[in-house]
Short mmCIF file of C-alpha atoms in Angstrom, two decimals:
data_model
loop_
_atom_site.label_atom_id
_atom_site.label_comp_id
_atom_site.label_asym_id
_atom_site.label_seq_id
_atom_site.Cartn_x
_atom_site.Cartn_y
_atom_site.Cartn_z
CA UNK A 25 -41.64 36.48 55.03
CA UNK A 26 -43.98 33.46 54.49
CA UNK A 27 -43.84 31.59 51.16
CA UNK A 28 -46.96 29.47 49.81
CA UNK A 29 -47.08 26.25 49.10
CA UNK A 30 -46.72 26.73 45.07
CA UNK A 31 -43.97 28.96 45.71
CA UNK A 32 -42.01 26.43 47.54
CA UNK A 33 -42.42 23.74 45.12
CA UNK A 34 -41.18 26.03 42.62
CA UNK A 35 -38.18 26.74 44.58
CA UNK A 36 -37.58 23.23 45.40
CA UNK A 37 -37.77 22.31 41.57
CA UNK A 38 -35.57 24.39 40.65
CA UNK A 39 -33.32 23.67 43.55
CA UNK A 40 -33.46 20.04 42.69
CA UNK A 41 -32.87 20.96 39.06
CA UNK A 42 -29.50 22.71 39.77
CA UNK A 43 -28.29 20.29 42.11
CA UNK A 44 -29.05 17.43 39.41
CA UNK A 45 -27.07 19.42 36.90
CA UNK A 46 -24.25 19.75 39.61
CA UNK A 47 -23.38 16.56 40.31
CA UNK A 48 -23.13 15.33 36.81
CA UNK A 49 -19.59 17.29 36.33
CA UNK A 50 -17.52 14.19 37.90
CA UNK A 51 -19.70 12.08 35.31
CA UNK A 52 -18.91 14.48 32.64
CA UNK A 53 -14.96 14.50 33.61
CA UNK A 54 -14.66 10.87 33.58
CA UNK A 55 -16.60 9.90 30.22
CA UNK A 56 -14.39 12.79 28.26
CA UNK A 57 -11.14 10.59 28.43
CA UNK A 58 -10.75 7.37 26.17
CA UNK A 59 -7.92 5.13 27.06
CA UNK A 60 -9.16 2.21 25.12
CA UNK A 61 -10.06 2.11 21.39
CA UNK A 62 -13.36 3.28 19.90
CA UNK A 63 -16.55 1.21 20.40
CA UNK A 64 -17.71 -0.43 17.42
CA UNK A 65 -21.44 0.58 16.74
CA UNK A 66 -23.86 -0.75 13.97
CA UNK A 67 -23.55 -0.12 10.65
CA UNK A 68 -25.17 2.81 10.49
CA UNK A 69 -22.33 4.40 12.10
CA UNK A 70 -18.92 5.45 10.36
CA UNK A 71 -16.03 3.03 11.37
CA UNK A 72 -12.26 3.07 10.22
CA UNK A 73 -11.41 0.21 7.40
CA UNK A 74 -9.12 -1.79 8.01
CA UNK A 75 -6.40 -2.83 5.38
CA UNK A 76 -7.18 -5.73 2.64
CA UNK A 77 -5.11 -8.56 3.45
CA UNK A 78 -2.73 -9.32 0.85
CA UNK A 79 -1.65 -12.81 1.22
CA UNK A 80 1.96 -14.32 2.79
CA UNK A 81 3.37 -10.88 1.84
CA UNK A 82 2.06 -7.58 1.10
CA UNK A 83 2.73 -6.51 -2.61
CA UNK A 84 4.22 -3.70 -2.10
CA UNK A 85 6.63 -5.36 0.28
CA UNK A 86 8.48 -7.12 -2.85
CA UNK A 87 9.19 -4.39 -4.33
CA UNK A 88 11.83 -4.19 -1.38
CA UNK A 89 12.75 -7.38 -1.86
CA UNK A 90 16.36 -8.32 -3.88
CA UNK A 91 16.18 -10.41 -7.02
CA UNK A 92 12.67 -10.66 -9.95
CA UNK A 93 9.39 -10.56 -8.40
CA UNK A 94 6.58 -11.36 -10.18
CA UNK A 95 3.12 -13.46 -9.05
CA UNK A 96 2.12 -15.05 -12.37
CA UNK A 97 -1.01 -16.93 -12.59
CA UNK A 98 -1.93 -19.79 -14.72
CA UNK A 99 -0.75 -19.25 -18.15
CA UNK A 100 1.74 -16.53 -17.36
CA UNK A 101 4.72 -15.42 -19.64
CA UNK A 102 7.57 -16.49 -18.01
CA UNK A 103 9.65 -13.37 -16.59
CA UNK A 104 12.54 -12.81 -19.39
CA UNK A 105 16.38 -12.78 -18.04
CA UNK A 106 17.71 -9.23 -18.44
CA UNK A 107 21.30 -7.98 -17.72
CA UNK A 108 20.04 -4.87 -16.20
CA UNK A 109 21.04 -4.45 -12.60
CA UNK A 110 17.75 -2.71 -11.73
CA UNK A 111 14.58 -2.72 -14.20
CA UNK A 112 10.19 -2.56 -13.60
CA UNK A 113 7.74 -2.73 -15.87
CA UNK A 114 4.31 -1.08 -14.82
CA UNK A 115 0.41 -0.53 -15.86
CA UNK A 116 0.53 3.33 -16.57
CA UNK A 117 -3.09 3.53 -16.05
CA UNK A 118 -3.62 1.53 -13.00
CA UNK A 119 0.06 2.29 -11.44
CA UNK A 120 0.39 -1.36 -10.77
CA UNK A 121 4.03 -2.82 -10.98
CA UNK A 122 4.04 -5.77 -13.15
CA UNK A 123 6.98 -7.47 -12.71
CA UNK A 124 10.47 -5.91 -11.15
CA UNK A 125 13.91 -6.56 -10.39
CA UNK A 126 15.72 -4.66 -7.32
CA UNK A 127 12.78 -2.22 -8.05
CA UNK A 128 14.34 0.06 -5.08
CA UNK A 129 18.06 0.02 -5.51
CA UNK A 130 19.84 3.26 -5.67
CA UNK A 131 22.00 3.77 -8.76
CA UNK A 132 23.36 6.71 -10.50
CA UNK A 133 20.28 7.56 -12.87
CA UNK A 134 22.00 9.76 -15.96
CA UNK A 135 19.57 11.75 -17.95
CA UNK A 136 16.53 10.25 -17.29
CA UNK A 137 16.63 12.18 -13.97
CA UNK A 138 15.47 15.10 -16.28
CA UNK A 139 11.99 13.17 -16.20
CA UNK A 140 12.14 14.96 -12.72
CA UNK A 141 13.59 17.94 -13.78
CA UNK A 142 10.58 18.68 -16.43
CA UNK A 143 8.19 17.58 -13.48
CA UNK A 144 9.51 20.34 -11.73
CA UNK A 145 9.89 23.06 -14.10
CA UNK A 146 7.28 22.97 -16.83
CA UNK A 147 4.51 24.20 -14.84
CA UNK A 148 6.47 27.53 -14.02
CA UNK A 149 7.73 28.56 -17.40
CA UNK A 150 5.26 29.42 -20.19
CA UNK A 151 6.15 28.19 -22.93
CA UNK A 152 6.68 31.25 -25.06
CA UNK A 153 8.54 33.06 -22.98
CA UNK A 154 11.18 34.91 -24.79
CA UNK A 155 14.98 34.91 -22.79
CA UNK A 156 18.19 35.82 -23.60
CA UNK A 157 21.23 33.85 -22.57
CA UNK A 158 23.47 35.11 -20.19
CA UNK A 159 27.44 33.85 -20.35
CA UNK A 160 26.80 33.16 -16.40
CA UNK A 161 24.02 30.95 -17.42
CA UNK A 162 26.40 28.38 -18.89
CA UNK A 163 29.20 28.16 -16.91
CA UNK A 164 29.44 24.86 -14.47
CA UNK A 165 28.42 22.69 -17.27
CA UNK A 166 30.20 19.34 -16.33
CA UNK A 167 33.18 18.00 -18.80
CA UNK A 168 31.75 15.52 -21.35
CA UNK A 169 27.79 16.76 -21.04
CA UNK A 170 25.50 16.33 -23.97
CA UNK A 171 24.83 19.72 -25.51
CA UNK A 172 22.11 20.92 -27.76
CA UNK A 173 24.27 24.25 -28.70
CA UNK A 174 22.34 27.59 -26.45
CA UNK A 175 25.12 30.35 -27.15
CA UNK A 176 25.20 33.00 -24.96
CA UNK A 177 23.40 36.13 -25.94
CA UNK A 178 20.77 34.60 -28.38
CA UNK A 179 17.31 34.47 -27.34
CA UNK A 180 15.22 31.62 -27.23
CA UNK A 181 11.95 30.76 -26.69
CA UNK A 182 11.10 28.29 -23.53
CA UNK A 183 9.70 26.08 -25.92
CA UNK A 184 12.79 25.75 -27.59
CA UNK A 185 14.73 25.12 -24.34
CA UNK A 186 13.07 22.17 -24.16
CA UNK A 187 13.36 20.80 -27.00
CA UNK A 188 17.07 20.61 -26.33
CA UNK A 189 16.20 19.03 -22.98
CA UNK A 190 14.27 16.27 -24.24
CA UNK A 191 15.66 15.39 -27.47
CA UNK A 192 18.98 16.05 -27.37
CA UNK A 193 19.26 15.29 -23.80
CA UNK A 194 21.43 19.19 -23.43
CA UNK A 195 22.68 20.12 -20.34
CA UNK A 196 23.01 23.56 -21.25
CA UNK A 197 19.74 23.87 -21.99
CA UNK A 198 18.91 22.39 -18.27
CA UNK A 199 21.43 25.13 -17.19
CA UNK A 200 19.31 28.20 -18.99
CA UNK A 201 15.67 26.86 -17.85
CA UNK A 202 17.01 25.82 -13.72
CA UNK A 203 18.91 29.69 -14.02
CA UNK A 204 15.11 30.81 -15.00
CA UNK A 205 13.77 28.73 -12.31
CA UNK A 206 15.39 30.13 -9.60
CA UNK A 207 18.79 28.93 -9.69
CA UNK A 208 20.85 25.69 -10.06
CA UNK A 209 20.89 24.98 -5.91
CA UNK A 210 16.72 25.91 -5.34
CA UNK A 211 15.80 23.94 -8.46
CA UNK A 212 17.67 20.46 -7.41
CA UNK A 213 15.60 21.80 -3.96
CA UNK A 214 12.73 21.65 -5.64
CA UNK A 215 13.15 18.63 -7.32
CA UNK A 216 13.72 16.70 -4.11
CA UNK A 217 10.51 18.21 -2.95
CA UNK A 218 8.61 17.09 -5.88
CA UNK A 219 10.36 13.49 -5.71
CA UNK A 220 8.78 13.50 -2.15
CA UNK A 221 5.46 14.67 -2.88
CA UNK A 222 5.41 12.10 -5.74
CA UNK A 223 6.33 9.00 -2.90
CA UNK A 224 9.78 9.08 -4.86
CA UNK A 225 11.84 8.21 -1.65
CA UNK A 226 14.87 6.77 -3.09
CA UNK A 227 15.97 10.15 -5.42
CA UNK A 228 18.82 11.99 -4.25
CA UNK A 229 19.36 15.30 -6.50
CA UNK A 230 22.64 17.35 -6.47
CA UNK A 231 22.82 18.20 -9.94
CA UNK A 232 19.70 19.00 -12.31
CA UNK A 233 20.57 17.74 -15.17
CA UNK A 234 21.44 14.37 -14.26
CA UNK A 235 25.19 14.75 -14.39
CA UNK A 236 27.02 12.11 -12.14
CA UNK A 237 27.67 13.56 -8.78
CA UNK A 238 28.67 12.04 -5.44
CA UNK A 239 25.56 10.82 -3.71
CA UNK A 240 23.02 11.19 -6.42
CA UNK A 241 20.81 8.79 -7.00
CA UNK A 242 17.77 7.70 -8.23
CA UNK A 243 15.99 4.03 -8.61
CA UNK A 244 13.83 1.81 -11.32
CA UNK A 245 10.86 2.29 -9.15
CA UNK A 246 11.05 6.20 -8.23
CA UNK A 247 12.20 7.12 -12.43
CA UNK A 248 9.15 4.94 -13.23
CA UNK A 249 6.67 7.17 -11.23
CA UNK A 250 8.30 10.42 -12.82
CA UNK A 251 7.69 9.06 -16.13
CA UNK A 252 4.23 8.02 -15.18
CA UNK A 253 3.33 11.49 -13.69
CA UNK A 254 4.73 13.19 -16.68
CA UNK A 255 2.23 10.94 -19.16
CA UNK A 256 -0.41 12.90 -17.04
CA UNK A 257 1.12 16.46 -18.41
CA UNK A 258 0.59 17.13 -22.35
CA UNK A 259 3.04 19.37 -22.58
CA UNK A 260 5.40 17.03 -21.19
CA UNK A 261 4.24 14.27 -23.39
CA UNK A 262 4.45 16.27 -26.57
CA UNK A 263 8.28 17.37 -25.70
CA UNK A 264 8.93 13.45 -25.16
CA UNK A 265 7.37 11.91 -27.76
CA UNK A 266 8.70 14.33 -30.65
CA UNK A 267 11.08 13.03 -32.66
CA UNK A 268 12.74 15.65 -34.68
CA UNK A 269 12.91 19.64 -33.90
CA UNK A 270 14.41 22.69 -35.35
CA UNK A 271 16.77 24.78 -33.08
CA UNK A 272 17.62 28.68 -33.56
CA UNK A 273 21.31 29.12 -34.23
CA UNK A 274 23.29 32.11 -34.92
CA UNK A 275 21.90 35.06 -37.57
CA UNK A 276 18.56 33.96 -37.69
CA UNK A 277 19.23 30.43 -38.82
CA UNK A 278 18.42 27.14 -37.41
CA UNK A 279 19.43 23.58 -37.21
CA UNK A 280 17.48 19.96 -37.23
CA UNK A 281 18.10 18.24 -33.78
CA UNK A 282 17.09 14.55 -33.52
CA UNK A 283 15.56 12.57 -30.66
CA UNK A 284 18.53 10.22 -29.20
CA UNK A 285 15.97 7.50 -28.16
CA UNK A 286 16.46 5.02 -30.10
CA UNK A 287 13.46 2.92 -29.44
CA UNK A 288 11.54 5.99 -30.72
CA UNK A 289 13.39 6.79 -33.91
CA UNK A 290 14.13 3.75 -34.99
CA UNK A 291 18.28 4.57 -35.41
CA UNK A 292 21.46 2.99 -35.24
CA UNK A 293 20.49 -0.28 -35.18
CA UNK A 294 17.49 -0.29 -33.07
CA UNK A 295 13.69 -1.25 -34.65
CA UNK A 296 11.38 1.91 -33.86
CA UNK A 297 8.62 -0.08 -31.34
CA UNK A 298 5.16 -0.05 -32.34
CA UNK A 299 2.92 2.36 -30.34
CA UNK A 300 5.93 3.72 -28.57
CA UNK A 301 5.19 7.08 -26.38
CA UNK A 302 8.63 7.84 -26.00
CA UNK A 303 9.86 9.88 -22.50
CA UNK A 304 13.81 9.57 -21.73
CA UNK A 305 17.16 8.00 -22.36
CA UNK A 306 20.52 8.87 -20.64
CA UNK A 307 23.70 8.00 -20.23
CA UNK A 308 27.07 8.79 -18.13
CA UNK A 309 30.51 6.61 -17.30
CA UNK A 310 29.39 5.85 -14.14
CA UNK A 311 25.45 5.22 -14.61
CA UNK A 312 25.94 3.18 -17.62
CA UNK A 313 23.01 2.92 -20.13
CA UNK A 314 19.61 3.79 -18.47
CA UNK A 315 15.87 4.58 -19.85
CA UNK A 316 12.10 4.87 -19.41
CA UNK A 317 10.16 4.34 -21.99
CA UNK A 318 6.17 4.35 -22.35
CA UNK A 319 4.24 2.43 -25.31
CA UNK A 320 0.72 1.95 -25.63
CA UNK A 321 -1.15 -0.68 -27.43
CA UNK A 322 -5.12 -1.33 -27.95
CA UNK A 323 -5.88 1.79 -25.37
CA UNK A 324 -3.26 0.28 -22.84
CA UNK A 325 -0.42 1.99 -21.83
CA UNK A 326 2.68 0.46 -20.05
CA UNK A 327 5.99 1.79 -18.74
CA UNK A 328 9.54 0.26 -18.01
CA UNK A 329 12.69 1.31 -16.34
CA UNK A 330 15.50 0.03 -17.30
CA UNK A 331 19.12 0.77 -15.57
CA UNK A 332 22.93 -0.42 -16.77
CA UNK A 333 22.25 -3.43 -18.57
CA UNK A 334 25.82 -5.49 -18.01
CA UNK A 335 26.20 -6.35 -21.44
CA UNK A 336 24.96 -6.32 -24.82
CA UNK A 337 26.85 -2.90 -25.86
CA UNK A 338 25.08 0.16 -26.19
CA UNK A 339 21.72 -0.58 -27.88
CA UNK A 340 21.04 -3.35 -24.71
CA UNK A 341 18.93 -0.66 -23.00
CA UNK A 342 16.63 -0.63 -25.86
CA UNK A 343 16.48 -4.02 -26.49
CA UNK A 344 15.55 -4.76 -23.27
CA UNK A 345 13.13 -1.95 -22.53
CA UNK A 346 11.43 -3.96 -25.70
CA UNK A 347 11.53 -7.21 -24.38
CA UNK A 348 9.97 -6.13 -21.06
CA UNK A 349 7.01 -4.00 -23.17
CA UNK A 350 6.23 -7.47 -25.23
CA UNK A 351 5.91 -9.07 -22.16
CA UNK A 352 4.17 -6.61 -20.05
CA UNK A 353 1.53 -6.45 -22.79
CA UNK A 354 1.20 -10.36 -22.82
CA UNK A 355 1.45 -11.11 -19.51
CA UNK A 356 -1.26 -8.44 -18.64
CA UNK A 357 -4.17 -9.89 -16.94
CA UNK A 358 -2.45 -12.81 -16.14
CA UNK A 359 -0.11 -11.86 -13.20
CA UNK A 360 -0.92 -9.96 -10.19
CA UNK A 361 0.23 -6.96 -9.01
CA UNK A 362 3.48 -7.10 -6.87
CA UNK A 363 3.40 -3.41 -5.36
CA UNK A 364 2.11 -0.21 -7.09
CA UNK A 365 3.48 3.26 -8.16
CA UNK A 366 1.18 5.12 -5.74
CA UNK A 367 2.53 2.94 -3.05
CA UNK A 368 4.70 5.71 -0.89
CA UNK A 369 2.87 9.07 -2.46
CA UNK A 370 2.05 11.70 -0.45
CA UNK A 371 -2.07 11.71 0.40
CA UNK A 372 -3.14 14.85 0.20
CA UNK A 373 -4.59 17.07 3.71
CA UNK A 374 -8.45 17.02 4.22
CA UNK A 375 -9.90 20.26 3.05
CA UNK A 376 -13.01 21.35 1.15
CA UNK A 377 -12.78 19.70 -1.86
CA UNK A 378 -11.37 16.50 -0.08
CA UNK A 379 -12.80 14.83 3.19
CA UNK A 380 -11.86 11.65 4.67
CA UNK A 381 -13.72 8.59 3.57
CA UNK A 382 -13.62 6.71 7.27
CA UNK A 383 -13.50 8.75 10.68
CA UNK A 384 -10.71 7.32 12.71
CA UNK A 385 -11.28 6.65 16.99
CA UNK A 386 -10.54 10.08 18.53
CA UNK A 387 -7.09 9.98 20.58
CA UNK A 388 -7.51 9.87 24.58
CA UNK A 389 -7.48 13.61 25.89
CA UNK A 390 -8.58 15.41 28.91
CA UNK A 391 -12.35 16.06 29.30
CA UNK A 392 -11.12 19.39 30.47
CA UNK A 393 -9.59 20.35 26.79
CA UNK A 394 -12.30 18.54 24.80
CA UNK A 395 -15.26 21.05 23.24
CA UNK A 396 -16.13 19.03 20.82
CA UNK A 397 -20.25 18.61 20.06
CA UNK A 398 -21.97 16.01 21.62
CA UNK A 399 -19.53 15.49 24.76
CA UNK A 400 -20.84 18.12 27.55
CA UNK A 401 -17.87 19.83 29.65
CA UNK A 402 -17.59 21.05 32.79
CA UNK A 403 -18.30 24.82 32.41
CA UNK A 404 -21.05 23.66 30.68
CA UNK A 405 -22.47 22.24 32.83
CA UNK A 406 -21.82 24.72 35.36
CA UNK A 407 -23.63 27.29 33.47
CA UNK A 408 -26.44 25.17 33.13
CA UNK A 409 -26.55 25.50 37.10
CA UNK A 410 -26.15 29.05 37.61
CA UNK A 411 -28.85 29.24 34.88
CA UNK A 412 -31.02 26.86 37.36
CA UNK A 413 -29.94 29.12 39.98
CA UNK A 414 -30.91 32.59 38.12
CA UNK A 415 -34.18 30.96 37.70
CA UNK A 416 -34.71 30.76 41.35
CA UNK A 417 -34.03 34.22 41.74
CA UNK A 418 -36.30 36.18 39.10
CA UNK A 419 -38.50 33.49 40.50
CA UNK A 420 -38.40 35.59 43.59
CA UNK A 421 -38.45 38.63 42.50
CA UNK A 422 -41.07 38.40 40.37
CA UNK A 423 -43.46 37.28 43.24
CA UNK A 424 -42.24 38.92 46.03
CA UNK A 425 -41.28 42.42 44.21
CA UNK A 426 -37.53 44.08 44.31
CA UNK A 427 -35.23 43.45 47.00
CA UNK A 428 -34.99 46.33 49.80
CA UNK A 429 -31.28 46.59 51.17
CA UNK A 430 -31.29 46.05 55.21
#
């Protein structure tokens, strides 16, 4: 069989072409594994951003620290001398911590721990849901708990549930709502999962409703970001700033109930504070006197912690949540920020409806395992060749006509 001259130079190309394509696979193989970081292109390219510098010490960092911190500028307030063995005062808006004191040290937190609790709960149960109360619904209440007075087979509403919760602080009203929730062992499971989620990392729960129990704990900073993360709920809000309720008793009757924070009502001794939110009080022998309060002033909200003042009797708590409101509000705009409630919360997973703002360098893998777009492979490539090669062939057949077997 002769071939032309046209022919051959076809069949050369083509040769030449699949050859080519050939020996770029070692090429390929080599370029597909990065041991070093990512090149740094123009700006017209994405590139990851790298974290602000904070000065000698990164805010958040002194929120770990023992002892006040606070960064006041020029014509600060100075920081006011508490008793408290752990308090924070915070920018609800913004999440940035004003001023704190052993923002991060573990101690027992009483009630306020049902900040948490109504985190946890209130988006589950409707409100006016109707339930009867079972006997086995109240039993493991612990000796000395606050009560708001659920009896056993009378039916409340949900609403009503937590009214006793927030106002008069009732552990038998926790009981009813966690026995609705699941039970008293997956709803303290569920409230550790929510303290997580919220970047609440130094909450221990074992009992619900704030009751002391070996090895719970909670801290200024992580009952400051339950407070602020209920402020974002209305219900929540509503249940924590109301100040007196009605609550069903026995034969169709009912009874007032009364708010037990003080610095909300205004009782036993304690001035109501101006623009006061309200949120939750508690108390128990071995927490001591503890609270978080929220008040907001000229569109402005701010929120402080305040755990086991040392002395001052039983209204300290209050008196001290109020001096570390007056300041906040003063000293706002004239001290920086020393660490933030969103410090330690969980970001949430790309998806959809949320994509990541820089593209970080891809980690070193195999050429062999990477199919991503833009990086050829080997079988790629190889198909590109037998491609080349099939070309040659129909090339053949087309001028030479089909192939007779020997």
């Amino acid at each position: 069989m002769t071939i032309g001259f046209a022919s051959r130079a076809a069949v050369s190309t083509c040769a030449l072409c699949t050859v080519g394509l050939l020996a770029l696979t070692p090429a390929a193989t080599t370029a597909g594994t990065r041991t070093g970081p990512a090149p740094s292109y123009g700006s017209g390219a994405r590139a990851t951003v790298k974290p602000r510098a904070a000065g000698p010490a990164a805010p958040d960092s002194l929120l770990y620290r023992s002892g006040t911190q606070v960064r006041p500028r020029a014509g600060a307030p100075e920081v006011p001398e508490l008793s408290a063995r752990s308090w924070l005062v915070a920018d609800a808006d913004s999440g940035e911590v004003l001023a704190a004191h052993d923002a991060h040290r573990r101690l027992p937190p009483a009630s306020t721990l049902k900040t948490l609790f109504a985190l946890t709960v209130l988006p589950v149960l409707p409100s006016g849901v109707l339930h009867t109360v079972s006997e086995e619904e109240l039993t493991g209440i612990g000796p000395g708990s606050s009560r708001v007075g659920v009896a056993e087979d009378l039916t409340y509403r949900v609403s009503d549930l937590w009214n006793g919760v927030f106002l008069s602080s009732g552990n038998d009203a926790v009981r009813v709502l966690a026995s609705l929730n699941g039970g008293w062992e997956v709803t303290a499971e569920r409230m550790q999962a929510k303290a997580r989620a919220l970047g609440a990392h130094d909450t221990r729960v074992t009992s619900p409703d704030g009751y002391d129990d070996p090895g719970q704990v909670s801290s200024a900073f992580d009952l400051a970001v339950f407070g602020r993360a209920g402020l974002h709920r209305p219900d929540f809000v509503r249940y924590c700033s109301r100040e007196e309720a009605m609550f069903p008793g026995r034969d169709g009757t009912s009874y007032g109930i009364r708010n037990t924070n003080r610095l909300l009502t205004g009782s036993d001794g304690v001035e109501r504070y101006p623009g006061i939110v309200g949120i939750k009080n508690g108390y128990t022998s071995g927490a001591g006197h503890t609270l978080v309060a929220a008040a907001r002033r000229d569109g402005h909200t701010l929120l402080v912690t305040v755990l086991n003042p040392r002395w001052g009797g039983g209204n300290a708590v209050y008196e001290e949540a109020r001096t570390l409101l007056d300041w906040g509000f003063y000293a706002s705009g004239r001290v920086d920020a020393v660490g933030s409630l969103d410090a330690l919360r969980a970001k949430p997973l790309p998806g959809p409806q949320a994509r990541p703002a820089t593209t970080p360098a891809p980690a070193a893998v195999p050429a062999a395992r990477d199919h991503g777009p833009g990086r050829p492979v080997p079988w790629t490539i190889v198909g590109a060749a037998l491609l080349g090669a099939a070309g040659v062939a129909l090339f053949l057949r087309l001028r030479w006509g089909p192939t007779v077997p020997d």
